[in-house]
XYZ file of C-alpha atoms in Angstrom:
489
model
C -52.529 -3.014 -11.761
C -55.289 -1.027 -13.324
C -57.709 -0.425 -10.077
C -54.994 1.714 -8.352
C -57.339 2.596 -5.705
C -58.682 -0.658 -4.428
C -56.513 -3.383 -3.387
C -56.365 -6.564 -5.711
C -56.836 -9.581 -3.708
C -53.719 -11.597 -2.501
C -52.904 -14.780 -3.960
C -50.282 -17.422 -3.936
C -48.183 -17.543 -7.026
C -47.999 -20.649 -9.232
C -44.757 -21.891 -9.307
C -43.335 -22.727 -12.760
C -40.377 -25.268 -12.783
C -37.419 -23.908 -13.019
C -36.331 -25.365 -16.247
C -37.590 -24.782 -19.918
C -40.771 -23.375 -18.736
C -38.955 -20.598 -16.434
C -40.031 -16.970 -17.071
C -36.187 -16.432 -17.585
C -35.942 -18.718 -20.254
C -38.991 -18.323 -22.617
C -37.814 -14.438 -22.101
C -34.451 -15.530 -23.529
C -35.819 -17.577 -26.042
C -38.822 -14.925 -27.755
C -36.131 -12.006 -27.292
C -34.052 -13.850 -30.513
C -35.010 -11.835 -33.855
C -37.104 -14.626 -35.102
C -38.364 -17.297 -32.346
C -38.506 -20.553 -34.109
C -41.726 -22.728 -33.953
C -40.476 -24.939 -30.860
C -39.819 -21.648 -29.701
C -43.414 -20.730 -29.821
C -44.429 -24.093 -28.439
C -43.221 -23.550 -25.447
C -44.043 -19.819 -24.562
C -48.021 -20.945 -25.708
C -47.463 -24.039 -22.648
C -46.081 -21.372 -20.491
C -48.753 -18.780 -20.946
C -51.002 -21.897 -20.606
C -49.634 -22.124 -16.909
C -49.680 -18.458 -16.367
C -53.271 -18.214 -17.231
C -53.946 -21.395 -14.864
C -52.588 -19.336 -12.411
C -54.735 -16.721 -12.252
C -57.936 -18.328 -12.124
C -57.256 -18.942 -8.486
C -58.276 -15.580 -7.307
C -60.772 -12.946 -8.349
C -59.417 -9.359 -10.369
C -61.137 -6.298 -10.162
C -62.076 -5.763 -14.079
C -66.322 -5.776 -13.906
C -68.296 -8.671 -15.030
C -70.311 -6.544 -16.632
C -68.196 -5.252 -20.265
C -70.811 -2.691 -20.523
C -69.539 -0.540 -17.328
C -66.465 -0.725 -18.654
C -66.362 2.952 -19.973
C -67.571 4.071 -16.340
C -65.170 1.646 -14.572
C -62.273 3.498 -16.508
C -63.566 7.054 -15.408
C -64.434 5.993 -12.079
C -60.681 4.177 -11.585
C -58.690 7.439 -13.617
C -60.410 9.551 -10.878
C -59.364 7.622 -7.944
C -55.829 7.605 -8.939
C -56.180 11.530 -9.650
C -57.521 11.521 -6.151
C -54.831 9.876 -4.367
C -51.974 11.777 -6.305
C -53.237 15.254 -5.360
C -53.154 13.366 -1.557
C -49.715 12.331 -1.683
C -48.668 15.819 -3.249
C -50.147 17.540 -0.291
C -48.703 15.241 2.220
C -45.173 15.856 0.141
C -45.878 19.462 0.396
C -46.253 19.244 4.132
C -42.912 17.501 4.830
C -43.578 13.935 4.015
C -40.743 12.027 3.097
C -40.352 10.238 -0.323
C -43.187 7.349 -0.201
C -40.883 5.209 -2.197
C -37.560 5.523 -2.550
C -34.928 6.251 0.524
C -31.912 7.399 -1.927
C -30.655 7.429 -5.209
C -29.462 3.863 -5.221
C -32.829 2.571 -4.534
C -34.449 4.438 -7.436
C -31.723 3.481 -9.604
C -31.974 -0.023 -7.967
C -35.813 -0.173 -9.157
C -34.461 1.087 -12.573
C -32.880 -1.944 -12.977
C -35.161 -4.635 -11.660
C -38.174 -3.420 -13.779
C -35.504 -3.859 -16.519
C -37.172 -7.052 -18.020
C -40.330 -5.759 -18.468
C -39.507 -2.264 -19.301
C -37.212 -3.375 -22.431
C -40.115 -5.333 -23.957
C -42.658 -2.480 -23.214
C -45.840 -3.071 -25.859
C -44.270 -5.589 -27.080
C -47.543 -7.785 -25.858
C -49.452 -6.690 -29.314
C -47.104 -6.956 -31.773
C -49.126 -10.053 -33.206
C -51.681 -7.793 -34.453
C -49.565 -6.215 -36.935
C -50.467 -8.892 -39.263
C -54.095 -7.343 -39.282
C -53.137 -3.959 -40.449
C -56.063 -4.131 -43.277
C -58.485 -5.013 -41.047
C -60.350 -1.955 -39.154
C -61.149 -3.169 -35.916
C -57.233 -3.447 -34.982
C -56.612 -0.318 -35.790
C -56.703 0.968 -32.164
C -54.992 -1.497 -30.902
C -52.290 -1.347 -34.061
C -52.114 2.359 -32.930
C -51.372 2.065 -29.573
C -47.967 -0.668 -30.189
C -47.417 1.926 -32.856
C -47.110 4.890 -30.097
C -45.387 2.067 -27.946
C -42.716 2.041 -30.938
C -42.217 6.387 -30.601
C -43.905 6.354 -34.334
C -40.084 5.296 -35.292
C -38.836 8.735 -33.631
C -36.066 7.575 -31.447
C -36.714 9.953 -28.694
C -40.317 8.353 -28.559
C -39.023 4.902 -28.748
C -40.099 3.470 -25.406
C -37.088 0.791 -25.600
C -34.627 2.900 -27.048
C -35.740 5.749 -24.246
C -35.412 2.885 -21.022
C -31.773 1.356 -22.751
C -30.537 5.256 -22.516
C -31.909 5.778 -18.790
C -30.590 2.523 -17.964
C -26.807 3.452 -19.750
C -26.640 6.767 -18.664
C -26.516 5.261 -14.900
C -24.768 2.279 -15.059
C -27.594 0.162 -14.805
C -27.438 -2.569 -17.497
C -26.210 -5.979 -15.891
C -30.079 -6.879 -15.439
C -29.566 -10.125 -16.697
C -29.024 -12.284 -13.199
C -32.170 -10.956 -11.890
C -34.729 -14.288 -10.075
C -37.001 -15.662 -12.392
C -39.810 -13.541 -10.862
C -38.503 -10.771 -12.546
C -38.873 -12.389 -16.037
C -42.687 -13.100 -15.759
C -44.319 -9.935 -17.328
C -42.043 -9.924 -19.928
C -42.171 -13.784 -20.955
C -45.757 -12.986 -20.523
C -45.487 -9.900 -22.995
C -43.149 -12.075 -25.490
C -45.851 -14.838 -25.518
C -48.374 -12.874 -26.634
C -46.425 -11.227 -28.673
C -46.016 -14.314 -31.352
C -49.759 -16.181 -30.126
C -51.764 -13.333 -30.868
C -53.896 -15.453 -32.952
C -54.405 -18.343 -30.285
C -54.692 -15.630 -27.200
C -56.451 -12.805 -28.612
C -58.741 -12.184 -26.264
C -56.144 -13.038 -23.189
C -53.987 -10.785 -25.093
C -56.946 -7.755 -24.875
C -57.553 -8.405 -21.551
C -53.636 -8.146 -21.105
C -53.613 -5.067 -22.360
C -56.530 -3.045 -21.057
C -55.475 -4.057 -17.555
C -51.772 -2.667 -18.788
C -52.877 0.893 -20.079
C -54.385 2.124 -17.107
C -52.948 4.884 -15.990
C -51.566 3.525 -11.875
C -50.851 5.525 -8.942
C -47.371 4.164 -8.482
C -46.561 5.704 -12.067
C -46.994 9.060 -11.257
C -45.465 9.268 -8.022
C -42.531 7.213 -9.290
C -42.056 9.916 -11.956
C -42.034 12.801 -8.906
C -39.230 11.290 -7.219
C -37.166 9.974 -9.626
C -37.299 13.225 -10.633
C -36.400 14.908 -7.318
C -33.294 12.416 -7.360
C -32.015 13.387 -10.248
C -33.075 10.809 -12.414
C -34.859 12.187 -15.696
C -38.549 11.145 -15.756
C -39.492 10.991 -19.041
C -39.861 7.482 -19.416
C -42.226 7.186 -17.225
C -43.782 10.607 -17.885
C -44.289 9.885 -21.099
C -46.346 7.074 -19.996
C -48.590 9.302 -18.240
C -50.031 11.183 -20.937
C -50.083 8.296 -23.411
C -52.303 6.195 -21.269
C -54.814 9.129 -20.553
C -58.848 7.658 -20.380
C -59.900 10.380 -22.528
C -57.714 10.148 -25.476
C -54.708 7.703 -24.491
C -53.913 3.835 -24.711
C -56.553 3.170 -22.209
C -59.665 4.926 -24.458
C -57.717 2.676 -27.611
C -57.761 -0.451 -25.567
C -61.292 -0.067 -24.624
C -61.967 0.765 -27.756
C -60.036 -2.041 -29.289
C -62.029 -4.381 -26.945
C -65.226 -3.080 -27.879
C -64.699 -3.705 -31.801
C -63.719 -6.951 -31.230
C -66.354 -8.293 -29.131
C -68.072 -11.383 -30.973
C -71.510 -10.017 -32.112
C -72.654 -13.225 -33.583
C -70.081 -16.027 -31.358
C -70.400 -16.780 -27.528
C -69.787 -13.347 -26.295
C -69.644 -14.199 -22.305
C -66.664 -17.138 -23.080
C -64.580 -14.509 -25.200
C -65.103 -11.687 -22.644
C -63.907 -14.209 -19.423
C -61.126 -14.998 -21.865
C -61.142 -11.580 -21.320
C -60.945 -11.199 -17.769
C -58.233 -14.130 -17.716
C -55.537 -12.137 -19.540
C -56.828 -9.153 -17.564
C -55.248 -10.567 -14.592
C -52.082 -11.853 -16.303
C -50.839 -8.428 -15.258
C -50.615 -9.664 -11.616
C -47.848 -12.114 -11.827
C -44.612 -11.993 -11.294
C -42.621 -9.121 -9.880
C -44.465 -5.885 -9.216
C -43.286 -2.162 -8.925
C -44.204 -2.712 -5.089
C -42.567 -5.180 -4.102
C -39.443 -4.317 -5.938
C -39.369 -1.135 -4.414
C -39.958 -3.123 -0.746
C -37.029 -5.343 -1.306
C -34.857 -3.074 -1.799
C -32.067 -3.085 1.365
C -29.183 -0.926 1.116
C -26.516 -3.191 2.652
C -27.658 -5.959 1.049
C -26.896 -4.786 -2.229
C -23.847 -3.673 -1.603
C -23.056 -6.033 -0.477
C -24.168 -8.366 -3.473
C -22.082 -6.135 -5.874
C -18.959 -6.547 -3.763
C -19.139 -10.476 -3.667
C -19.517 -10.425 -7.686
C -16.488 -8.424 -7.846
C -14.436 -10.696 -5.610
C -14.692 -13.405 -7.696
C -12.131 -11.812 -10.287
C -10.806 -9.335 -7.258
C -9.277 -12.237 -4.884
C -6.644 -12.298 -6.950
C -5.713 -8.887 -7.844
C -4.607 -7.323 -4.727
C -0.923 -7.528 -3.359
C -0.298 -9.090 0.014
C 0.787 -5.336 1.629
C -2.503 -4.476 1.441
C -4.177 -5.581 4.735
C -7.183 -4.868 6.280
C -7.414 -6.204 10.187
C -4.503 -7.886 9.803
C -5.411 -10.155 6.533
C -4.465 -9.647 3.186
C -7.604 -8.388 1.101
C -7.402 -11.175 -1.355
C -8.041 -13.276 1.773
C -11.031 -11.222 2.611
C -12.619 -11.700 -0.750
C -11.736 -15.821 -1.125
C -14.834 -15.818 0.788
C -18.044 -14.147 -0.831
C -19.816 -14.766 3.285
C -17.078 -13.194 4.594
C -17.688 -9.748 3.213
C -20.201 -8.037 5.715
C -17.370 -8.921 8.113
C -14.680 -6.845 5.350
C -17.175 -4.004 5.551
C -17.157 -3.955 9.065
C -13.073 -3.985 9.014
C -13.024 -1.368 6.968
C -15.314 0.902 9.208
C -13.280 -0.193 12.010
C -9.645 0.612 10.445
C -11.001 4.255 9.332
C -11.051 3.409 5.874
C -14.536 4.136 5.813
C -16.677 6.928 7.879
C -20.221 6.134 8.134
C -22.535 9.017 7.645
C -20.360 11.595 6.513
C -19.309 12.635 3.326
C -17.642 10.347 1.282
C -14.884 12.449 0.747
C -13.642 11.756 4.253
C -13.406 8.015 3.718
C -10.536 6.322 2.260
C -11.974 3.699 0.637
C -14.339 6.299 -1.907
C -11.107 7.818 -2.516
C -9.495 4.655 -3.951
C -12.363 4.515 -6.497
C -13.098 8.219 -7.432
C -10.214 10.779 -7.826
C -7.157 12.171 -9.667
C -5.064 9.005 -8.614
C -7.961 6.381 -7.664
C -6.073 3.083 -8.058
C -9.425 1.750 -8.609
C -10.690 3.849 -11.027
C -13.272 2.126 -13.690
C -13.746 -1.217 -11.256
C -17.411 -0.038 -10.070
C -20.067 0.956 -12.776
C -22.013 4.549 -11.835
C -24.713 2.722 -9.915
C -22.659 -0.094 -8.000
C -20.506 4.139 -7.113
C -23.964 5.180 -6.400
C -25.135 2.086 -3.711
C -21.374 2.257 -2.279
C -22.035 6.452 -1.945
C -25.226 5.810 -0.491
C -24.203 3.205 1.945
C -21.212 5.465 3.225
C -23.038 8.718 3.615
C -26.172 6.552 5.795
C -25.140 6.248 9.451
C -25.409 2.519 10.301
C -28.722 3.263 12.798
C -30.420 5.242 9.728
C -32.251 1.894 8.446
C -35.062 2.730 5.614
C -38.849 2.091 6.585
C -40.681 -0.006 3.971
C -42.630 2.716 1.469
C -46.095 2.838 2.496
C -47.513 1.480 -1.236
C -51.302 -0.224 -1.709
C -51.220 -4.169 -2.070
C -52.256 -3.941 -5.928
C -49.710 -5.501 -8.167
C -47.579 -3.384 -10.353
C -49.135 -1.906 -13.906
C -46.264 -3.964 -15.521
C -45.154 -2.084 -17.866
C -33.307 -8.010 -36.160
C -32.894 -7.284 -37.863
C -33.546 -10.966 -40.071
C -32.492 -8.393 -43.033
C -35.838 -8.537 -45.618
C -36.204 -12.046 -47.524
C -33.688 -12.329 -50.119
C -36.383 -11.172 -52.703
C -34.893 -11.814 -55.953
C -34.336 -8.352 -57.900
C -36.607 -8.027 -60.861
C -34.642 -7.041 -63.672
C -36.663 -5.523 -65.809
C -39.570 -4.340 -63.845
C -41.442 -1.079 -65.425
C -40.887 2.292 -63.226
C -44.199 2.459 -62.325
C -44.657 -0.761 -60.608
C -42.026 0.372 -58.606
C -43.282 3.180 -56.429
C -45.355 2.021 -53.299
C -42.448 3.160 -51.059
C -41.368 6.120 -52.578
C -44.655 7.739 -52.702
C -45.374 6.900 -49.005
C -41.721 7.274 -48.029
C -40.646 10.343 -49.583
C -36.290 10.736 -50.429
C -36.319 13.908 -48.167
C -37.137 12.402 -44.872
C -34.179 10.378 -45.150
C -31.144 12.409 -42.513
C -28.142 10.120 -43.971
C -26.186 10.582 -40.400
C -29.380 9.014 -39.213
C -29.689 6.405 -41.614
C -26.433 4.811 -42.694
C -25.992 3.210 -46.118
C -27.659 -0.051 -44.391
C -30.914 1.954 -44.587
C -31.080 3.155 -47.768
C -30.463 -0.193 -49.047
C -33.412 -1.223 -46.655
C -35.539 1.349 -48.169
C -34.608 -0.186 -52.002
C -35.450 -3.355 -51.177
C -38.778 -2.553 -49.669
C -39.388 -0.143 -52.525
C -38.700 -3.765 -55.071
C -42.121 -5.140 -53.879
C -44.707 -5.120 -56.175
C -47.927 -4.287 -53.815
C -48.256 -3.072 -50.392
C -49.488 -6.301 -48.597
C -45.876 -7.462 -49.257
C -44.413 -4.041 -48.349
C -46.410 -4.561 -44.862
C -45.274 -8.050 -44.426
C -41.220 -6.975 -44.821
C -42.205 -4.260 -42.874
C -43.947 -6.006 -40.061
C -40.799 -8.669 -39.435
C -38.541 -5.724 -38.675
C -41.123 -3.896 -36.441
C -40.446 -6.853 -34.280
C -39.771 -6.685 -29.884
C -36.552 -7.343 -30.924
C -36.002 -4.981 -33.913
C -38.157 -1.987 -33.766
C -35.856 -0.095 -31.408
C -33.073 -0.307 -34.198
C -32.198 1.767 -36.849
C -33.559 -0.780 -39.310
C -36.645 -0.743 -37.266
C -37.277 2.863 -36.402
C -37.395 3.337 -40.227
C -39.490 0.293 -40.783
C -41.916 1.868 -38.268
C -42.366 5.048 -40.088
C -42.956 3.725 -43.549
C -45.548 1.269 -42.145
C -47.422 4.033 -40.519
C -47.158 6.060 -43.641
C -48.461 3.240 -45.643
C -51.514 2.012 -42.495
C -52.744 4.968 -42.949
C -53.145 5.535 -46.770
């Protein structure tokens, strides 16, 4: 979480029954363009149980708000600390502290999915407070979280490309652990009002810059995998000018000076530790097992495979569709395969029959594996069976867990004087529009936006499309960057 260099204390996790109150299904649910109100009645009982949960244990963040400042420093230089360490035990020969091979990078890719694609999405509730100076910080930093409306900033639109470009997007059947920070995210995301200080707490405990961050970042990149996702992350959560100076900041304005100070601030400390539930960057990187996977992602292709193989094709003296009838018998397939020379474990892939059936000039089963079920089948070949991974050696904290409803049908005012009509085209000027950027869709956005009469209805329209489930559009990059032109008139 935030204290990267002190353990957090274990603690049992709360379990939530597995029915409308699953993580999986208020995630579902709050990811729709506009959550109806039942909607939001459940995700304010779940975060109700979520923040029950965490009152069973202790969290770092100081009882004390005015040490917060030095808390920050002290914590930024800790993690500094331990970064140079791993560096020079890296430098020295050490072997990757947390990932054994591309598939299990790619692997982690894809179980931090959940979270990931709802990154910031936790203050989007303050939006609605754009006149009001003390959000501003906090406005700012789901702003950054949102690129600014630059697509190569966009923090979504940045993880769904990492996540395409390697075959990573069935993250959907993931266990209900991995849907808690993000149900968490998506519940404050529409209760901002009801959680507000849960929902600072939330986030200062979110924008600290963690250990596991910046070493995730060095191997990924050393695999191959471009960084910049989490990179980016890096410098925008910096103590000195980053998300975590804005979210102390944020706290700071906020902070009753006339109401019961101590009650808001352990509100406070409550949605601090809402960042420890649920699935963690540690212990997804932990479960991680080579075989295993592989051997998950050939027993969901069997189910439409078992019938699509011919009876000459025979593997220890059964057809293959017999093999796969049977998702439990597939370890025992694997091992037929090894056994029959159709695969070679620990040498190049190349060499073994099976890989050659899948990738090549003739591969009759060209296009049936994704590039990272390819990458966990590579992986698994090129390991020799006896090569097994040893768990990374990672601290005990929990993991820093990181529509378009087109505008109201406004009816057009016919006869509506020029002048009244300008709001958007003086903060929005024509030139910034790139037409193969912005489709004819967007220009008819920007004319209906530019048909309200003041700017507290421009930021409303604005606001709806800026939503977890919008801004990473096109509608909603360009929503994005008139609203900032217009915050900061």
């Amino acid at each position: 979480m935030s204290n990267l260099a002190h353990a957090s204390p274990s603690h049992d996790h709360v379990s939530v029954p597995r029915h409308k109150y699953a993580s999986k299904n208020i995630y579902q649910l709050l990811s729709k363009d506009a959550p109806d109100n039942a909607d939001r009645d459940l995700a304010r009982k779940y975060l109700a149980q979520q923040l029950a949960a965490t009152r069973t244990y202790a969290g770092d963040l100081p009882a004390d708000d005015n040490v917060l400042a030095e808390w920050i420093s002290r914590n930024t230089e800790a993690v500094g600390h331990a970064y140079r360490e791993y560096l020079a035990e890296r430098k020295n020969g050490a072997p990757r502290r947390y990932f054994s091979n591309k598939s299990h990078a790619l692997y982690f890719l894809k179980s931090v999915a959940p979270s990931k694609l709802v990154d910031g999405s936790w203050l989007y509730g303050l939006l609605q407070r754009w006149d009001d100076p003390d959000f501003y910080e906090l406005i700012r930093i789901y702003l950054e979280e949102l690129g600014d409306g630059v697509p190569e900033k966009n923090h979504v639109v940045l993880y769904k490309k990492l996540l395409a470009t390697h075959g990573c997007g069935q993250w959907e059947n993931l266990s209900d652990e991995h849907f808690v920070q993000g149900a968490i995210q998506l519940s404050l995301a529409y209760d901002a009002g009801h959680f507000l200080p849960e929902l600072i707490g939330y986030n200062l405990g979110y924008e600290q810059l963690p250990l596991h961050l910046l070493i995730t970042a060095f191997e990924l990149n050393e695999l191959g995998i471009d960084p910049y996702y989490f990179t980016l992350h890096v410098t925008v959560d910096s103590a000195g000018t980053g998300h975590a100076q804005k979210a102390l900041q944020g706290l700071q304005r906020l902070m009753p000076r006339v109401g019961d100070k101590r009650a808001f601030y352990r509100r406070v400390m409550d949605g601090y530790k809402l960042n420890d539930l649920g699935a963690s960057t540690t212990s997804v990187i932990t479960s991680f097992d080579l075989e295993t996977e592989l051997i998950g992602i050939l027993a969901a292709k069997s189910v439409v495979g078992k019938n699509m193989h011919s009876d000459y094709c025979r593997v220890a003296g059964r057809t293959v569709n017999d093999w796969l009838s049977v998702p439990e018998q597939i370890p025992d397939f694997l091992q037929s395969l090894e056994s029959a020379g159709w695969i070679k474990r620990g040498e190049d892939v190349e060499n073994s029959r099976f890989w050659r059936l899948i990738q090549g000039e003739r591969a009759e089963m060209f296009g049936v594996f994704s590039a990272y079920e390819q990458q966990v089948l590579r992986d698994w070949i090129a390991a020799p069976r006896e090569n097994a991974f040893v768990p990374p050696r990672v601290a005990t904290h929990r993991a820093k867990q990181r529509s378009l409803g087109i505008l109201g049908q406004h009816s057009a005012r016919q006869h509506r004087p020029a002048e009244t009509r300008g709001i958007i085209r003086h903060a929005f000027p024509r030139d910034d529009l790139d037409d193969q950027e912005f489709g004819s869709d967007l220009r008819l956005l920007e004319a209906r936006i530019a048909m309200f009469d003041n700017k507290e209805e421009a930021m409303q329209a604005l606001t709806a499309l800026m939503s977890p489930a919008a801004h990473h559009t096109s509608a909603g990059l360009m929503a994005t960057r008139v609203f900032i032109r217009l915050l900061d008139r």
